[in-house]
Every structure is written in C-alpha cells, then in structure tokens.
mmCIF file of C-alpha atoms in Angstrom:
data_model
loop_
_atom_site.group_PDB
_atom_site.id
_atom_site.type_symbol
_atom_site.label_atom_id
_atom_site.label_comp_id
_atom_site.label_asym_id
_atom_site.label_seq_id
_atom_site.Cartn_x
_atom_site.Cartn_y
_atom_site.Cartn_z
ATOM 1 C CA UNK A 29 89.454 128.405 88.915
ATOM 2 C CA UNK A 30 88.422 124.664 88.001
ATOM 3 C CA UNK A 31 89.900 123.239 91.131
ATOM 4 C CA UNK A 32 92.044 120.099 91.469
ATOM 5 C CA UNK A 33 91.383 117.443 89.015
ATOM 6 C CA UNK A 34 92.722 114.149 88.728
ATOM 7 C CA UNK A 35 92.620 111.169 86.667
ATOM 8 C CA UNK A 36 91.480 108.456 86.774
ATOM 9 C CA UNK A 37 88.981 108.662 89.578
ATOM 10 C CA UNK A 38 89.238 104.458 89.910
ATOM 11 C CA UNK A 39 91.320 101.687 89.059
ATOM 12 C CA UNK A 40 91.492 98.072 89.337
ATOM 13 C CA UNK A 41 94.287 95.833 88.513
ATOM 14 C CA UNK A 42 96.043 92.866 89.347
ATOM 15 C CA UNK A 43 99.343 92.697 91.345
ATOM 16 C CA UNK A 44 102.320 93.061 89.678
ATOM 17 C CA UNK A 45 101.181 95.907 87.531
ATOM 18 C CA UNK A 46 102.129 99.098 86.772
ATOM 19 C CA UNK A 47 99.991 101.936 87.391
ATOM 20 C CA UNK A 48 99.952 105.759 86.879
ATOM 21 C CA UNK A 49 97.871 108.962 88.021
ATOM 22 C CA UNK A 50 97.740 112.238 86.702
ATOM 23 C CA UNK A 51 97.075 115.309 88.707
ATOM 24 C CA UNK A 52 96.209 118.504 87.296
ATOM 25 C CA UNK A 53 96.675 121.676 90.054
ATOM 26 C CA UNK A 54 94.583 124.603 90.099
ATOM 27 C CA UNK A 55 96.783 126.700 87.522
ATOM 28 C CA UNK A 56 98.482 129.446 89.153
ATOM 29 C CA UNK A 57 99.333 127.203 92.187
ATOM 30 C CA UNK A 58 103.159 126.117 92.107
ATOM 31 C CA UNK A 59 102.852 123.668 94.814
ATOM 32 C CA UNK A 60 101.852 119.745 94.648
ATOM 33 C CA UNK A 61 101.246 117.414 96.844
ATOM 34 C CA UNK A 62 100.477 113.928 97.336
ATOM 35 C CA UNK A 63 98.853 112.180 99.725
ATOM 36 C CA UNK A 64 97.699 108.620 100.028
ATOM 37 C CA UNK A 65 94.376 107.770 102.230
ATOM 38 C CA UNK A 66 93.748 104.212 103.415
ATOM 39 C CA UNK A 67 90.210 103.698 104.577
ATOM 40 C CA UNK A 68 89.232 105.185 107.705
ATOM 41 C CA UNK A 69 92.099 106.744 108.200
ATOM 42 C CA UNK A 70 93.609 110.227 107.247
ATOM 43 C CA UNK A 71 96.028 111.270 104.530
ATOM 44 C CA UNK A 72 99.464 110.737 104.529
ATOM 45 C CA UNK A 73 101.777 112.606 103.173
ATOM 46 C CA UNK A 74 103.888 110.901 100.004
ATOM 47 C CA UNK A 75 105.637 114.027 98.295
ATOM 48 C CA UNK A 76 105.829 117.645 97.245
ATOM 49 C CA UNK A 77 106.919 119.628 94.320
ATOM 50 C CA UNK A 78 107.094 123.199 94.534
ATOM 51 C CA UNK A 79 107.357 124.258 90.618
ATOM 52 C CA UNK A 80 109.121 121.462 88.564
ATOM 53 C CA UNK A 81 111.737 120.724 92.042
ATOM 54 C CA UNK A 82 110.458 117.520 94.093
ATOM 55 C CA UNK A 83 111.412 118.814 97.448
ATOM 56 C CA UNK A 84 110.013 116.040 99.775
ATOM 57 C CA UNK A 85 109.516 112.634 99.859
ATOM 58 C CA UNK A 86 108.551 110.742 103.007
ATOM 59 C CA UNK A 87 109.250 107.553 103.731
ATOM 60 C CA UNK A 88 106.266 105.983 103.003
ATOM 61 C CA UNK A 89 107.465 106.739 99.064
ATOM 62 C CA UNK A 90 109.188 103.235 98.537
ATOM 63 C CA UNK A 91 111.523 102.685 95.269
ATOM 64 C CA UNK A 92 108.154 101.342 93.504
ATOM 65 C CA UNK A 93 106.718 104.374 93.892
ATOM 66 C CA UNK A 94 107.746 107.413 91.586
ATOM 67 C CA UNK A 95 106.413 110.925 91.207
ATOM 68 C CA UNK A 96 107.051 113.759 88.286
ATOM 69 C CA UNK A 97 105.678 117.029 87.361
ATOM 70 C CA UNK A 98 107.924 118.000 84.433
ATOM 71 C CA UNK A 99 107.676 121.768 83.499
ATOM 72 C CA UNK A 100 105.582 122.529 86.951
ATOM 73 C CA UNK A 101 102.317 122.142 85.671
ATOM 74 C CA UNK A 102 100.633 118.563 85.954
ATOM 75 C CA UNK A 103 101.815 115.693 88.482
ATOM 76 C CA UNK A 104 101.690 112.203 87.589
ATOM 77 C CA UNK A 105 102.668 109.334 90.735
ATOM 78 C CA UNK A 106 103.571 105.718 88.930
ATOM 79 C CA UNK A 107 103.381 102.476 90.815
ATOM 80 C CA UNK A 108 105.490 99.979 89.875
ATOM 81 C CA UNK A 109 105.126 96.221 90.777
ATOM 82 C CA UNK A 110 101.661 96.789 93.012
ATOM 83 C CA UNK A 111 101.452 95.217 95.826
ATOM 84 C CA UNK A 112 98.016 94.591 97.536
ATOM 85 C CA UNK A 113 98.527 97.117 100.456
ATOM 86 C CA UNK A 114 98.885 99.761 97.865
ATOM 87 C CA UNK A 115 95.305 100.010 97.638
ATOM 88 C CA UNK A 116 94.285 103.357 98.723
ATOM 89 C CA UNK A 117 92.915 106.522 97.431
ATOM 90 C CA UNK A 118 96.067 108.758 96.481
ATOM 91 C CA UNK A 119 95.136 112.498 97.037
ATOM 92 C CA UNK A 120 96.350 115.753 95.255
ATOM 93 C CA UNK A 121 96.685 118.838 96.255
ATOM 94 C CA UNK A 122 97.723 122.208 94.899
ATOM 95 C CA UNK A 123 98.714 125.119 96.705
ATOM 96 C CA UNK A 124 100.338 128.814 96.069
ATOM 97 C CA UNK A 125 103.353 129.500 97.894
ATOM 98 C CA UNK A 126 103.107 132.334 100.493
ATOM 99 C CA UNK A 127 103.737 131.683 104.202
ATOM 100 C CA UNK A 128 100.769 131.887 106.634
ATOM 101 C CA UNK A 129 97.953 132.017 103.783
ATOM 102 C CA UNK A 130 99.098 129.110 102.344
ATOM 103 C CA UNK A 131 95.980 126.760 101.947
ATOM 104 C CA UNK A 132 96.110 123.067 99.980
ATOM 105 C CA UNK A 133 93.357 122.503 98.113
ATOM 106 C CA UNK A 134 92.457 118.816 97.112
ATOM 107 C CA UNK A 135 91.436 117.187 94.256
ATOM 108 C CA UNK A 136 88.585 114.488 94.223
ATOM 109 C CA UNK A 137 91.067 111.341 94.309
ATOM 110 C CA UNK A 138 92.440 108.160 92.954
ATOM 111 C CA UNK A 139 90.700 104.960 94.198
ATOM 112 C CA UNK A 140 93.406 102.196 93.360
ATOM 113 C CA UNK A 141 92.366 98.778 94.309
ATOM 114 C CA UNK A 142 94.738 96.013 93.751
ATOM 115 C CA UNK A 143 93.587 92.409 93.003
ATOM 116 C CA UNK B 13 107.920 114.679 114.314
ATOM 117 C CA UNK B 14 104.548 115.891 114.842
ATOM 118 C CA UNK B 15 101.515 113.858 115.829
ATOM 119 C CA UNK B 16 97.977 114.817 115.319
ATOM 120 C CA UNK B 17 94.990 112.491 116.977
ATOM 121 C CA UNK B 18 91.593 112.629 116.887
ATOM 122 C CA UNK B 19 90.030 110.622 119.603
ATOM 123 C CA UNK B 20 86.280 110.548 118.886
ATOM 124 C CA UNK B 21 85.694 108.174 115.670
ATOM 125 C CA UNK B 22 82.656 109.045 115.036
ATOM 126 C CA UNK B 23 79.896 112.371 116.822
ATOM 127 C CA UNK B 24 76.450 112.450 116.004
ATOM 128 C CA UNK B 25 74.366 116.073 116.463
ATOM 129 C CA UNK B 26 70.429 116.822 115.959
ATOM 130 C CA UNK B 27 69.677 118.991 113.189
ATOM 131 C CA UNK B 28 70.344 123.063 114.457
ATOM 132 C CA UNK B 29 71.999 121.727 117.624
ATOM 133 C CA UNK B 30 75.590 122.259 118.701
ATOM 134 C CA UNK B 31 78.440 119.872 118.591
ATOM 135 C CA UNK B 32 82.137 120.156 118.961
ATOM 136 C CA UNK B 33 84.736 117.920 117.503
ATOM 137 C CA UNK B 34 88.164 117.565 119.730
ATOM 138 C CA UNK B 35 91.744 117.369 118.377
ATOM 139 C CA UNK B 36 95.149 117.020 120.207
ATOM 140 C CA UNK B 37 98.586 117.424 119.009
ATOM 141 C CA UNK B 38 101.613 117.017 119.903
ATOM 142 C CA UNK B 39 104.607 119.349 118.505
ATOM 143 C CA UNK B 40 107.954 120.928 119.632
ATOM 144 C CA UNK B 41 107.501 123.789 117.703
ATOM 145 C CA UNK B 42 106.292 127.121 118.743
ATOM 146 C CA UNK B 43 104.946 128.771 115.563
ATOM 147 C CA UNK B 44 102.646 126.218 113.163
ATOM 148 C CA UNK B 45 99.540 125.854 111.481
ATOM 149 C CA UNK B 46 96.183 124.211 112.178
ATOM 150 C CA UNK B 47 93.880 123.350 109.934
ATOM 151 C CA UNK B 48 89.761 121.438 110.025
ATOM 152 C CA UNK B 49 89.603 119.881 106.598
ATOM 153 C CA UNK B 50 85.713 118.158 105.986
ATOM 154 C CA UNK B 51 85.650 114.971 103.726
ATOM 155 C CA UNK B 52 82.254 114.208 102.474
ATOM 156 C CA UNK B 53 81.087 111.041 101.053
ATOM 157 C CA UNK B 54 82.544 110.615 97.823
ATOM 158 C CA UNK B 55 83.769 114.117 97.517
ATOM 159 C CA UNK B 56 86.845 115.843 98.115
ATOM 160 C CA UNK B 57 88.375 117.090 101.162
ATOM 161 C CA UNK B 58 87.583 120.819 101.677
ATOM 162 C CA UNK B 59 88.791 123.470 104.544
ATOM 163 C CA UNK B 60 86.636 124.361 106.641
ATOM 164 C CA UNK B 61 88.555 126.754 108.783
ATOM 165 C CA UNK B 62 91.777 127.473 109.769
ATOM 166 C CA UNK B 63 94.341 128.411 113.021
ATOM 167 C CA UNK B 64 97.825 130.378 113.110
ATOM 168 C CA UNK B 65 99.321 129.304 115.999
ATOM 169 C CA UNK B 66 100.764 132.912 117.274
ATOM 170 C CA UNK B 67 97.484 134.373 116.906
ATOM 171 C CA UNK B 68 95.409 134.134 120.546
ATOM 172 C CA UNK B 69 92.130 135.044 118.962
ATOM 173 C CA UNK B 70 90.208 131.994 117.732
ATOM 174 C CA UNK B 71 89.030 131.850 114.689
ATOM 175 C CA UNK B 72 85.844 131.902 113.248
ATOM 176 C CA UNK B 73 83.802 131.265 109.654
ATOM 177 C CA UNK B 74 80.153 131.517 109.804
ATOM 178 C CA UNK B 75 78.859 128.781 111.994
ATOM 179 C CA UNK B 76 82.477 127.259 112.482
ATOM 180 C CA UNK B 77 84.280 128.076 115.557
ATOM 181 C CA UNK B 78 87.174 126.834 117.202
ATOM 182 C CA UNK B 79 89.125 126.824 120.566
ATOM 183 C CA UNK B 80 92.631 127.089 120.327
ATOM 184 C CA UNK B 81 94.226 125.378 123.428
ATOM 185 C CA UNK B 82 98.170 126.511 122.944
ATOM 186 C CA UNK B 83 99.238 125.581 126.091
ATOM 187 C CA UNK B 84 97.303 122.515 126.147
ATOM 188 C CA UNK B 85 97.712 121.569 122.324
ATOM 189 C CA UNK B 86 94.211 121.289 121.648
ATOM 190 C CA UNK B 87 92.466 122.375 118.845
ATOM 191 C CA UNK B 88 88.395 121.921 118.685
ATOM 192 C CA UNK B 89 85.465 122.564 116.407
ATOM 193 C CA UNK B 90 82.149 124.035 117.126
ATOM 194 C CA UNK B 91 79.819 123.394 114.239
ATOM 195 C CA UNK B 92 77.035 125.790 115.484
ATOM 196 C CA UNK B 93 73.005 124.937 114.560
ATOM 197 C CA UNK B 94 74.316 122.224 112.253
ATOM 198 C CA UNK B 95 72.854 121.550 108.999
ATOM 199 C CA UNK B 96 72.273 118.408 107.127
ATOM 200 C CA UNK B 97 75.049 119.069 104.602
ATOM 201 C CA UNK B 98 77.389 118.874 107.421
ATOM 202 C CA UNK B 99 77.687 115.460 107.776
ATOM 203 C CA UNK B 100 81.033 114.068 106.598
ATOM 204 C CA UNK B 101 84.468 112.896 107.927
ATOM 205 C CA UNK B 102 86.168 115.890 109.679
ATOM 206 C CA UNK B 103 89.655 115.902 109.869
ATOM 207 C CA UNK B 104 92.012 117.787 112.042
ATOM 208 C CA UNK B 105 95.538 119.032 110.413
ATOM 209 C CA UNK B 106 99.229 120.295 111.083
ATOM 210 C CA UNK B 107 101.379 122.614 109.377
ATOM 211 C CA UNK B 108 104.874 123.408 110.520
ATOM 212 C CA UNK B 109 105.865 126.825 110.075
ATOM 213 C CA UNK B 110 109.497 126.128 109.481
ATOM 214 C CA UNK B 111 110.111 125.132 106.301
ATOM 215 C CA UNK B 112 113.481 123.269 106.736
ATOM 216 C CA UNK B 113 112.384 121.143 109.383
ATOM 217 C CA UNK B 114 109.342 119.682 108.128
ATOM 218 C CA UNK B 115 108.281 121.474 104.229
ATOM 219 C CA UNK B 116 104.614 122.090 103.574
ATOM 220 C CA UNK B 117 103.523 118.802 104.322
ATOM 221 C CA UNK B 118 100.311 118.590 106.088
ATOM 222 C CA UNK B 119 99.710 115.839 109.002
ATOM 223 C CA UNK B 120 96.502 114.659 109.725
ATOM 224 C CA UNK B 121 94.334 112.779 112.411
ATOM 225 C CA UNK B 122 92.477 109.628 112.170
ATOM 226 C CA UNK B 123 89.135 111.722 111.279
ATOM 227 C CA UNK B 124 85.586 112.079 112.948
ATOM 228 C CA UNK B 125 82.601 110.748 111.341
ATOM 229 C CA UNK B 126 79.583 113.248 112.083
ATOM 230 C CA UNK B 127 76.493 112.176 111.738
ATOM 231 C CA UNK B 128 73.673 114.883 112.123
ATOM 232 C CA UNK B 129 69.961 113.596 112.484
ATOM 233 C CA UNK B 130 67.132 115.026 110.986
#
C-alpha cells in the first residue's frame, strides 16, 4: 500500500491556460474522488468515479472543468481557460467500496496558483 | 443538503493536557457517517477517527475520543494528554448513508487550527 499519490504537487501558470492533474489511487480501491480546498477552508467536493463510471459531479464542476479515469485506475481533472479563483489545492482521494467501512484516504495535493 | 460547521477557528492545548474540538451538523437523515480528518502542515489529510450514526457507543482510538450528540447533532473531539505531533488543522466530516440521495461524497467544516504548546 503506497497511498494516494498525485502529480504535480505545484503549479503556476498564467490565466487562460490549460492545466491537468493526475491522481493515482491506492490500487485495489475502485473509488475516486476529488476535492478542491481553498485556503482556510475545507474540501469541497468536485466529483466521483466509482471504477471507470463518473457518478457525481457537483456543481462547483463548471464546463472548464473536466475529470477522467479511463480503465478505473488513475484520475486526471483538466482545467480549461483558468481563471484566477481556480487557485486552490485540488485533493484526491481513493476509497474501496463497502458500506459502513468505507474510509477515503487522501493524497498529498495539487497546489494550483493562477497568475 | 447537509451542512457541517465548525465554530472554533483555531484551539490551543498545553502539552499532555486535554482539549476538545466541537462540530455541529445539520442533516435530515437518520442513518450517516461522521468522520475527524487531521490536516497537518504541508501533509495530507488523514482520519483520525470515525462515527456511525446508529451506533450509541462513542467511539474511541487511543487518545481520541468523541461525543456523539444524535439528538443534538453534535459531534466533538477529545484529544487526550496531547502530544506535539498533534498540532494541525482538524476537520470535521459527513457521510450520507444513502447512496441515491447524496453518493459518497464527503462534506466538510471550515476546520480548527490546534495549536499545542510545549
């Protein structure tokens, strides 16, 4: 079990770019989330795939945003056309299906900044 | 939809003393999930301990305790004879138990800052 990772751990660039993460879930888990953490406050919930199937999507997912995980194993979350308030730190998390013991486990983060 | 809030930004504790963190929530549903995830400095966000909501008996890991409010939709955490290594943001989280209303998403509160002082 090597945990959550995710890359890369920071960017930087300049609005109107295009960016993209890549989340890699603890490898039995067939659950992924994303999350997106402004500062001082607590994560908020983007999306979920369970296996390859993106089941949720909350609101705060505009059209810029996009998320995959083709063949269930690694996530990756693009942002098209960044805007300045999309500078956060974007969680993952990973998870194994199964009711009440269902825990998330988190990855170290994405620290976007936009210029 | 659910709310979760936290209302003390940041605690502070002396080394080996006691200190509990509060958390409220508000919910229509009668079975869920809380959860006390810790956020270090530059680390990631681990559990720390965990509550199902049908079970009465609070629960317990090590020197983490909490007490389960139902009624009262409170959830706190007693970090017993704190350590150093316990000082991070503490966050307070929701899990509904019904998967068509509201999938595995997890909702979280604003987030405590403890300090704890040599």
């Amino acid at each position: 079990d090597t945990g959550v990772s995710q890359n890369p751990r920071h960017k930087i660039t300049k609005r109107g770019q295009n960016v993209t993460f890549r989340c890699d879930p603890i490898s039995e888990h067939n659950r992924l989330y994303w999350y997106r953490q402004t500062l001082g406050q607590g994560p908020e919930f983007l999306t979920y795939f369970q296996n390859e199937a993106q089941l949720e999507k909350s609101r705060l997912l505009s059209d810029r945003f996009s998320a995959e995980r083709p063949k269930g194993s690694f996530s990756t979350l693009e942002i098209q056309r960044t805007e300045q308030g999309d500078s956060a730190m974007y969680l993952c998390a990973s998870s194994r299906s199964g009711g009440a013991s269902e825990t998330q486990y988190f990855g170290p983060g994405t620290r976007l900044l936009v210029l | 939809a659910q709310t979760v809030t936290q209302s003390q930004p940041e605690m502070s504790v002396q080394e080996a003393e006691t200190v509990t963190l509060s958390c409220t929530y508000d919910t229509s549903e009668s079975d869920y999930y809380l959860f006390w995830y810790k956020q270090p400095p530059s680390r990631q966000m681990i559990l720390v301990i965990r509550q199902e909501a049908y079970k009465q008996q609070n629960a317990t890991e090590n020197r983490f305790s909490v007490n389960f409010q139902k009624a009262a939709k409170s959830f706190s955490l007693k970090i017993s004879d704190s350590q150093l290594g316990d000082a991070a943001m503490y966050f307070c989280a929701y899990r509904s138990a019904f998967r068509e209303t509201s999938g595995s998403r997890l909702t979280f509160g604003e987030g405590t800052q403890l300090t704890v002082n040599p």
